Short mmCIF file of C-alpha atoms in Angstrom, two decimals:
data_model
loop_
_atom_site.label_atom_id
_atom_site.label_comp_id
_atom_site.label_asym_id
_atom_site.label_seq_id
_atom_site.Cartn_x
_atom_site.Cartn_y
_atom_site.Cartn_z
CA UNK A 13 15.74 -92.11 -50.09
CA UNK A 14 12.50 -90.64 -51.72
CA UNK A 15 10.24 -89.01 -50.09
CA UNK A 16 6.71 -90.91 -49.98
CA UNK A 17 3.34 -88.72 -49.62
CA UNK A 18 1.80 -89.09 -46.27
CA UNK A 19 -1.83 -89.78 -46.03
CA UNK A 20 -3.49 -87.43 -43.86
CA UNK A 21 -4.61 -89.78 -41.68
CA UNK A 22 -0.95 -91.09 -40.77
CA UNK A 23 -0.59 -87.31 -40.25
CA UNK A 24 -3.00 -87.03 -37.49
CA UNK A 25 -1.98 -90.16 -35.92
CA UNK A 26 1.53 -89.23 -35.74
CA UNK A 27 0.50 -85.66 -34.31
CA UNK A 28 -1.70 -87.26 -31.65
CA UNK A 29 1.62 -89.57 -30.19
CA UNK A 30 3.76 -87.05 -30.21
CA UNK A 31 1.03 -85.74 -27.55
CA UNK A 32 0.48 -88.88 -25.60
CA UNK A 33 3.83 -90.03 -24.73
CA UNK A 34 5.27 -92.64 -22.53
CA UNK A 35 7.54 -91.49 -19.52
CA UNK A 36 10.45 -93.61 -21.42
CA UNK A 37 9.84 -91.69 -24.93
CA UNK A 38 10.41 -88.01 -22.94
CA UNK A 39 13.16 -88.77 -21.14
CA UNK A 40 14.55 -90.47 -24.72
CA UNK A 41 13.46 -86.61 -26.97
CA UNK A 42 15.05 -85.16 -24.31
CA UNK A 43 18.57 -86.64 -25.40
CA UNK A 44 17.49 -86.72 -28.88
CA UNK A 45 15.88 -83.15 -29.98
CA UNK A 46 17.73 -79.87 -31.09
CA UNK A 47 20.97 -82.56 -32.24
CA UNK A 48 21.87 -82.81 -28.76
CA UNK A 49 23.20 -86.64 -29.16
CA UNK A 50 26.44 -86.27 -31.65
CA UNK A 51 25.00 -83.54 -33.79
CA UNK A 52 22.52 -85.90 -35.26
CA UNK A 53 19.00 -84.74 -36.12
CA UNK A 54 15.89 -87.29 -34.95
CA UNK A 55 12.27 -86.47 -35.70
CA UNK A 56 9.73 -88.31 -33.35
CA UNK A 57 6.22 -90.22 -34.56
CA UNK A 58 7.18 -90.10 -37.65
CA UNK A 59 4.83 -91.73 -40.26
CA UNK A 60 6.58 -94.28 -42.44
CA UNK A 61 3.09 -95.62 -44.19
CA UNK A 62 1.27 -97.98 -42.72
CA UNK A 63 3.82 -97.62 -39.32
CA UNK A 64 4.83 -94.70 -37.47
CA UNK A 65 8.37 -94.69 -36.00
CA UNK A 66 9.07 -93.04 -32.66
CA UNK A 67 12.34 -91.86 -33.52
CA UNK A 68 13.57 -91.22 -37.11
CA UNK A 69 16.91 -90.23 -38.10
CA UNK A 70 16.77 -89.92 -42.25
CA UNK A 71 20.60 -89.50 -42.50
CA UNK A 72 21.78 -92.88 -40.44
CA UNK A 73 18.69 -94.34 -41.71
CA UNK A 74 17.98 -95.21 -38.53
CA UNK A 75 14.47 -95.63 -36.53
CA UNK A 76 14.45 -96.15 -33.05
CA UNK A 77 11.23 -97.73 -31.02
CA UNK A 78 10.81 -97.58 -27.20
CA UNK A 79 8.84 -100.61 -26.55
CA UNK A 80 6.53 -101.26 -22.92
CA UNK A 81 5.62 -104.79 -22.06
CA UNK A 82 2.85 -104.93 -24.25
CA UNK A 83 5.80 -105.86 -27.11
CA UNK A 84 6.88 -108.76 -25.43
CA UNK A 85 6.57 -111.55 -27.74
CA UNK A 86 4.60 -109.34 -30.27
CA UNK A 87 4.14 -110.72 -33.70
CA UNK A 88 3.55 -107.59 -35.17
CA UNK A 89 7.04 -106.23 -34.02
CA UNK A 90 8.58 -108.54 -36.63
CA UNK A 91 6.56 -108.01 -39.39
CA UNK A 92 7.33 -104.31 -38.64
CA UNK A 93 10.95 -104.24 -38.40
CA UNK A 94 10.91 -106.43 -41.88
CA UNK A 95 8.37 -103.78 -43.46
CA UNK A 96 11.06 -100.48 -42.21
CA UNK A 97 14.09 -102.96 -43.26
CA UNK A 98 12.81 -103.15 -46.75
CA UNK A 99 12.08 -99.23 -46.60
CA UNK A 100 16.51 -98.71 -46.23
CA UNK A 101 16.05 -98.29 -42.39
CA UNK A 102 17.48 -100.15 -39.51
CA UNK A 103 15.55 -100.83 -36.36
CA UNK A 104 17.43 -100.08 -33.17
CA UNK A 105 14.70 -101.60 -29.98
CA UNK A 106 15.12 -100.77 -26.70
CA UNK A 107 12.54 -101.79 -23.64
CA UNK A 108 10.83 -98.62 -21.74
CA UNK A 109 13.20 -99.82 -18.62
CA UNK A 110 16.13 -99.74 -20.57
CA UNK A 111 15.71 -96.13 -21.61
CA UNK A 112 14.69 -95.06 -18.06
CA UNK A 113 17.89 -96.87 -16.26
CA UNK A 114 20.51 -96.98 -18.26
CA UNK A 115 20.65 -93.80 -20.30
CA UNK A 116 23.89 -93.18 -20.77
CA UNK A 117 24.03 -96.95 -22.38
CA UNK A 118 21.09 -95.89 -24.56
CA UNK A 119 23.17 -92.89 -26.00
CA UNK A 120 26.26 -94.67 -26.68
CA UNK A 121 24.68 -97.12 -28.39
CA UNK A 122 22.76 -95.15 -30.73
CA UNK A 123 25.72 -92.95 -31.41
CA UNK A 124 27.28 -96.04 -32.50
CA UNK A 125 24.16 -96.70 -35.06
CA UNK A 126 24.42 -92.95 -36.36
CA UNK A 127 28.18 -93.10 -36.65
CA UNK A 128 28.34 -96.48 -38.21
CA UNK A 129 25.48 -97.48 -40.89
CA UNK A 130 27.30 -100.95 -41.26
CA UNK A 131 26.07 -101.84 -37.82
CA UNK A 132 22.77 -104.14 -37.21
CA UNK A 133 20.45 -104.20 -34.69
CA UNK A 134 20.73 -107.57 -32.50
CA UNK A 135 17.02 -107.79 -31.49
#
């Protein structure tokens, strides 16, 4: 997949969440940076122009957002999801809860999504 020029904007955005993250997004890099889950390499708040993806894996094409309550029943969450779809990427979702109690469910399902680009996000 080609790489797109970032504005620098997007840049700065990007920089500032990776400063201001949620508990659920921590504990989530924790599992995710240095390879730790399967080998696989994530980058977090990465820009994807006009969106920024929490986590970004380039070679399962994979982005995964941690979403608080203020996504339930979001329209732009769609609209999203359709936007990163069209980019090559799939959109694995899971709720701040989920990442903070059930962990070890988190990481087996994403190691699924990096092993296995044929899968689809349900949600």
């Amino acid at each position: 997949m080609p790489h797109e020029p970032v504005p620098p904007e997007k840049r700065d955005f990007a920089r500032s969440e990776r400063r201001e993250t949620t508990d659920a997004e921590d504990r989530l890099w924790e599992e995710l940076r240095d390879r730790r889950l399967d080998g696989a390499k994530f980058r977090r708040q990465v820009p994807v122009p006009p969106y920024t993806g929490d986590f970004l894996c380039a070679r399962a094409t994979l982005v995964i957002e941690v979403d608080g309550g203020q996504h339930s029943g979001s329209l732009s969450d769609p609209a999203r999801t359709r936007f990163l779809n069209a980019k090559g990427f799939r959109v694995l979702r899971f709720w701040n809860d989920e990442v903070l109690r059930e962990m070890d469910t988190v990481c087996d399902t994403i190691i699924a999504f990096v092993r296995d680009p044929t899968l689809q996000p349900w949600r």
